[in-house]
Coordinates of C-alpha atoms and ligand atoms in Angstrom, one line a residue:
X1 CA -76.2 154.3 77.4
X2 CA -74.5 155.5 74.0
X3 CA -71.4 153.6 73.1
X4 CA -68.5 154.9 73.9
X5 CA -66.8 157.7 71.2
X6 CA -63.2 157.6 70.4
X7 CA -62.7 159.9 72.6
X8 CA -65.3 161.2 75.4
X9 CA -64.4 163.5 77.8
X10 CA -66.5 164.1 80.3
X11 CA -66.6 167.7 83.0
X12 CA -63.1 167.7 83.0
X13 CA -61.4 169.8 85.8
X14 CA -57.8 170.7 86.6
X15 CA -55.6 172.7 88.6
X16 CA -52.3 173.3 90.5
X17 CA -51.9 170.4 93.0
X18 CA -49.8 173.5 95.0
X19 CA -52.8 175.9 95.2
X20 CA -56.5 174.9 95.6
X21 CA -57.6 177.6 94.5
X22 CA -56.4 177.8 90.9
X23 CA -57.9 176.0 88.3
X24 CA -57.0 176.1 84.6
X25 CA -59.7 173.6 83.5
X26 CA -63.3 174.5 84.3
X27 CA -65.1 171.5 83.4
X28 CA -64.2 170.6 79.4
X29 CA -66.3 168.2 77.8
X30 CA -65.3 166.9 74.2
X31 CA -66.8 163.8 72.4
X32 CA -64.7 162.6 69.1
X33 CA -66.6 159.8 67.2
X34 CA -64.7 157.8 64.6
X35 CA -63.5 159.5 62.4
X36 CA -64.0 163.2 62.9
X37 CA -61.4 165.6 62.8
X38 CA -62.5 168.3 65.5
X39 CA -60.1 171.3 65.6
X40 CA -59.5 173.0 69.7
X41 CA -58.9 176.8 69.0
X42 CA -58.4 179.4 71.1
X43 CA -55.5 182.0 72.6
X44 CA -52.2 181.2 73.9
X45 CA -52.6 179.8 77.9
X46 CA -56.4 178.7 77.4
X47 CA -55.7 175.0 78.3
X48 CA -55.1 173.3 74.9
X49 CA -52.0 171.9 75.6
X50 CA -52.8 170.8 79.0
X51 CA -56.0 169.2 77.7
X52 CA -54.0 166.9 75.2
X53 CA -50.8 166.3 77.5
X54 CA -54.4 165.3 80.1
X55 CA -55.5 163.3 77.1
X56 CA -51.9 161.3 76.7
X57 CA -51.8 160.9 80.4
X58 CA -48.5 163.6 80.1
X59 CA -49.6 166.4 82.2
X60 CA -46.8 168.0 84.3
X61 CA -46.4 166.5 87.5
X62 CA -47.4 170.4 88.7
X63 CA -51.3 169.4 87.6
X64 CA -54.1 168.1 89.4
X65 CA -56.7 166.4 87.7
X66 CA -59.6 167.3 90.2
X67 CA -62.5 165.6 88.5
X68 CA -64.2 164.4 85.7
X69 CA -63.7 161.8 83.3
X70 CA -61.2 160.9 80.0
X71 CA -61.8 158.2 78.1
X72 CA -60.4 156.7 75.2
X73 CA -62.2 153.9 73.4
X74 CA -63.5 153.6 76.3
X75 CA -60.6 153.1 78.3
X76 CA -60.7 155.2 81.4
X77 CA -57.1 157.5 81.5
X78 CA -57.1 159.4 84.6
X79 CA -55.9 157.1 87.3
X80 CA -54.5 154.3 85.3
X81 CA -51.3 152.9 85.7
X82 CA -48.1 153.8 83.4
X83 CA -48.2 150.6 82.3
X84 CA -51.9 150.3 81.2
X85 CA -51.3 154.3 79.8
X86 CA -48.2 152.8 77.8
X87 CA -50.5 149.9 75.8
X88 CA -53.0 153.0 75.2
X89 CA -50.2 155.1 74.1
X90 CA -49.0 154.3 70.4
X91 CA -51.6 151.9 69.8
X92 CA -54.5 153.3 70.4
X93 CA -53.7 157.4 70.6
X94 CA -50.9 159.0 69.3
X95 CA -49.6 162.6 69.5
X96 CA -47.4 165.2 67.5
X97 CA -46.2 167.8 69.3
X98 CA -45.1 171.3 67.8
X99 CA -41.5 170.9 68.0
X100 CA -40.1 167.8 66.8
X101 CA -36.6 168.3 67.8
X102 CA -37.9 168.3 71.7
X103 CA -39.6 165.3 71.2
X104 CA -37.0 162.6 69.1
X105 CA -34.2 161.8 70.6
X106 CA -31.1 163.4 69.1
X107 CA -28.6 160.7 69.1
X108 CA -30.7 158.1 68.4
X109 CA -31.1 157.5 64.5
X110 CA -34.6 158.2 63.3
X111 CA -34.8 154.5 61.9
X112 CA -34.3 153.5 65.6
X113 CA -36.8 155.7 66.9
X114 CA -39.5 154.3 64.6
X115 CA -38.3 150.7 65.0
X116 CA -38.1 151.6 68.7
X117 CA -41.9 152.6 68.7
X118 CA -43.4 149.9 66.3
X119 CA -41.8 146.8 69.1
X120 CA -43.2 148.4 71.8
X121 CA -46.7 147.7 70.6
X122 CA -46.4 144.8 68.4
X123 CA -44.4 141.3 68.5
X124 CA -42.2 142.0 65.0
X125 CA -38.9 141.4 64.0
X126 CA -36.2 143.7 63.8
X127 CA -36.1 143.2 60.2
X128 CA -39.6 143.2 60.1
X129 CA -40.4 146.5 61.8
X130 CA -37.3 148.5 59.7
X131 CA -39.0 147.4 56.2
X132 CA -42.3 149.4 58.2
X133 CA -39.9 151.8 59.2
X134 CA -39.2 152.7 55.8
X135 CA -42.2 152.4 54.4
X136 CA -43.5 154.8 56.8
X137 CA -40.8 157.5 55.8
X138 CA -41.9 156.5 52.2
X139 CA -45.5 157.5 52.6
X140 CA -44.8 160.7 54.6
X141 CA -42.7 161.9 51.9
X142 CA -39.2 161.7 53.0
X143 CA -37.0 161.3 50.2
X144 CA -34.8 158.5 49.5
X145 CA -35.9 156.5 52.7
X146 CA -33.8 153.4 52.4
X147 CA -30.9 155.6 53.1
X148 CA -32.4 158.6 55.2
X149 CA -33.7 156.0 57.5
X150 CA -30.3 155.8 59.5
X151 CA -29.8 159.7 59.2
X152 CA -30.3 161.5 63.4
X153 CA -32.8 164.3 63.5
X154 CA -30.7 167.0 63.0
X155 CA -29.9 166.2 59.1
X156 CA -33.4 166.4 58.4
X157 CA -35.1 170.0 57.7
X158 CA -38.2 171.1 60.4
X159 CA -40.5 169.9 57.2
X160 CA -39.0 166.3 57.1
X161 CA -39.1 166.3 60.9
X162 CA -42.5 167.0 61.0
X163 CA -42.6 164.5 58.6
X164 CA -40.8 162.2 60.7
X165 CA -43.1 162.9 63.8
X166 CA -46.3 162.4 61.7
X167 CA -44.7 158.6 60.8
X168 CA -43.9 157.5 64.2
X169 CA -47.3 158.8 65.2
X170 CA -49.0 156.8 62.8
X171 CA -46.8 153.8 63.0
X172 CA -49.0 151.1 65.0
X173 CA -52.1 153.0 63.2
X174 CA -53.6 154.9 66.1
X175 CA -57.3 155.2 66.4
X176 CA -56.8 158.6 68.0
X177 CA -54.2 161.2 66.8
X178 CA -53.5 164.7 69.1
X179 CA -52.0 167.2 66.9
X180 CA -50.8 169.9 69.5
X181 CA -50.1 173.0 66.9
X182 CA -48.0 170.5 64.7
X183 CA -47.4 173.5 62.0
X184 CA -47.1 176.5 64.0
X185 CA -42.9 176.4 63.6
X186 CA -43.2 175.8 60.1
X187 CA -43.1 178.3 57.3
X188 CA -46.5 178.9 55.4
X189 CA -45.7 176.7 52.2
X190 CA -44.2 173.6 54.5
X191 CA -47.3 174.1 56.7
X192 CA -49.8 173.3 53.6
X193 CA -47.7 170.6 52.6
X194 CA -47.8 168.8 56.1
X195 CA -51.6 169.7 56.4
X196 CA -52.1 168.0 53.3
X197 CA -49.9 164.9 54.0
X198 CA -52.0 164.9 57.7
X199 CA -55.3 164.9 55.9
X200 CA -54.6 162.4 53.4
X201 CA -52.9 160.4 55.8
X202 CA -56.1 160.5 58.5
X203 CA -58.3 160.1 56.1
X204 CA -56.7 156.7 54.6
X205 CA -56.7 155.2 57.8
X206 CA -60.0 156.4 59.1
X207 CA -58.5 157.9 62.3
X208 CA -60.0 160.8 64.2
X209 CA -58.1 163.9 65.6
X210 CA -58.2 166.4 67.9
X211 CA -55.8 169.3 65.9
X212 CA -55.0 171.9 68.1
X213 CA -54.0 175.0 67.1
X214 CA -54.6 179.3 67.3
X215 CA -55.3 179.8 63.9
X216 CA -59.0 179.5 63.2
X217 CA -58.5 179.4 59.7
X218 CA -56.3 176.6 59.4
X219 CA -58.6 174.7 61.9
X220 CA -61.6 175.4 59.2
X221 CA -59.8 173.9 56.3
X222 CA -58.8 170.7 58.5
X223 CA -62.0 169.6 60.7
X224 CA -65.5 169.4 60.3
X225 CA -66.0 171.2 63.5
X226 CA -64.7 173.6 65.8
X227 CA -64.2 174.0 69.7
X228 CA -63.5 177.5 70.7
X229 CA -61.2 177.3 74.3
X230 CA -60.7 180.3 76.4
X231 CA -59.2 180.5 79.5
X232 CA -59.7 177.1 80.6
X233 CA -63.5 176.5 79.3
X234 CA -65.0 175.7 75.7
X235 CA -67.1 178.8 74.8
X236 CA -68.2 177.3 71.5
X237 CA -68.9 174.1 69.5
X238 CA -70.2 173.9 66.3
X239 CA -69.9 172.5 62.7
X240 CA -66.8 174.6 61.3
X241 CA -69.5 175.3 58.2
X242 CA -72.0 176.9 61.2
X243 CA -69.4 178.6 63.5
X244 CA -67.4 180.2 60.3
X245 CA -70.6 181.7 59.0
X246 CA -72.6 182.7 61.9
X247 CA -70.6 182.4 65.4
X248 CA -72.4 183.0 68.2
X249 CA -69.7 183.5 71.2
X250 CA -68.5 187.1 70.6
X251 CA -64.8 185.7 71.5
X252 CA -65.2 183.2 68.6
X253 CA -66.1 186.5 66.3
X254 CA -63.0 188.5 67.6
X255 CA -60.8 185.5 66.1
X256 CA -62.6 185.1 62.8
X257 CA -62.3 189.0 62.9
X258 CA -58.4 188.9 63.2
X259 CA -57.9 186.3 60.3
X260 CA -56.5 188.6 57.1
X261 CA -57.6 187.4 53.9
X262 CA -56.8 189.8 50.4
X263 CA -60.6 191.1 50.0
X264 CA -60.2 192.6 53.8
X265 CA -60.6 196.4 53.0
X266 CA -57.3 198.1 53.4
X267 CA -58.9 201.1 55.5
X268 CA -60.3 198.5 57.9
X269 CA -58.1 198.7 60.9
X270 CA -57.9 194.7 62.2
X271 CA -59.1 193.6 65.4
X272 CA -56.2 192.6 67.5
X273 CA -58.2 189.8 69.5
X274 CA -61.1 189.3 72.4
X275 CA -59.6 192.7 73.6
X276 CA -61.0 194.7 71.5
X277 CA -64.1 193.3 71.2
X278 CA -65.0 192.0 74.6
X279 CA -68.3 192.2 75.8
X280 CA -69.3 194.8 79.0
X281 CA -68.4 192.4 82.1
X282 CA -65.9 190.1 80.2
X283 CA -68.0 187.3 78.5
X284 CA -65.8 184.4 78.6
Ligands
LIG1 N1 -46.0 172.8 84.1 C1 -47.0 173.2 84.4 N2 -46.9 173.9 85.8 C2 -48.0 175.1 85.6 N3 -48.8 175.6 85.2 C3 -48.9 175.7 84.0 C4 -47.9 174.7 83.6 N4 -48.4 173.9 82.1 C5 -48.9 175.0 82.0 N5 -49.8 175.8 82.9 C6 -51.1 176.7 82.8 O1 -52.0 176.0 82.5 C7 -52.6 177.1 81.4 C8 -53.0 176.7 80.7 O2 -51.8 176.4 79.5 P1 -51.9 175.4 78.4 O3 -49.8 174.8 77.7 O4 -52.7 174.3 78.4 O5 -52.2 176.7 77.3 P2 -52.4 176.6 75.0 O6 -53.5 176.6 75.2 O7 -52.1 175.5 74.7 O8 -51.1 177.9 75.3 P3 -50.6 178.0 73.6 O9 -51.2 178.4 72.6 O10 -49.5 179.1 74.0 O11 -49.3 176.3 73.3 C9 -52.0 178.0 81.5 O12 -52.6 179.5 82.4 C10 -50.5 177.8 81.6 O13 -49.3 179.0 82.7
LIG2 MG1 -50.1 174.8 74.1

């Protein structure tokens, strides 16, 4: 048997508890090696968040994990108790969400939240955890961290809040980072800065990343491999260079066809997506 990857998802099937006939993920398999960055790309509703949340053991209660396996650094997530999951979350795996405002507590200072996260996983004094929080905020580019550590989430801009979320996610140096559309809510300039920050942090700390996005161009700039997801299935998986230059699946071609570049012929219509290019019979 091969050594466990940082993440091994095998033939994962997920459905709705209330309806046996509804299946949302149809046998998804993903393996992530140490230090690898994989882009999970697909349209809205394809199952990207469901997959990411399931890895963290945070799938919504209406969801039923029917079969398959999710192993994080060799530990099975499916069927783990909350206590076991808490040990994995933060220390081995962490997640950055699309909307930092809904994942930060609005009535606690960001410093307190980072300190809590650190102390939930490490036996360190409050003073040392606070110093670590200040260092972390500095390392993610939050200005004047000695003072802003005591600010509340609403006192930060959207980009700065996302930096705070990143600081919290990396606070216990997880091996696996799940980033679910971490920059979608941000303007393009802030998006570029956050992506650069993420890239540097991931390299410095040797983390493995699942980067979830509907933007294949963004995924290609950050990831060495791309898994294309559609309707609850991975329809194509491969090295970024190969996929960007020779996509095999019609859906991947449609995603690439909808990228707008400055050398696009203005007389050619933009492809709207899979509906324009779907093969007869509806290839997945
Ligand atoms: N709590 C829930 N109850 C029932 N169905 C759900 C729930 N959450 C997600 N789903 C369904 O699961 C499928 C996948 O949703 P998911 O949120 O994973 O998509 P996504 O790829 O992340 O989309 P987006 O790009 O819009 O974030 C959709 O059909 C959605 O309706
Ligand atoms: Mg989503």
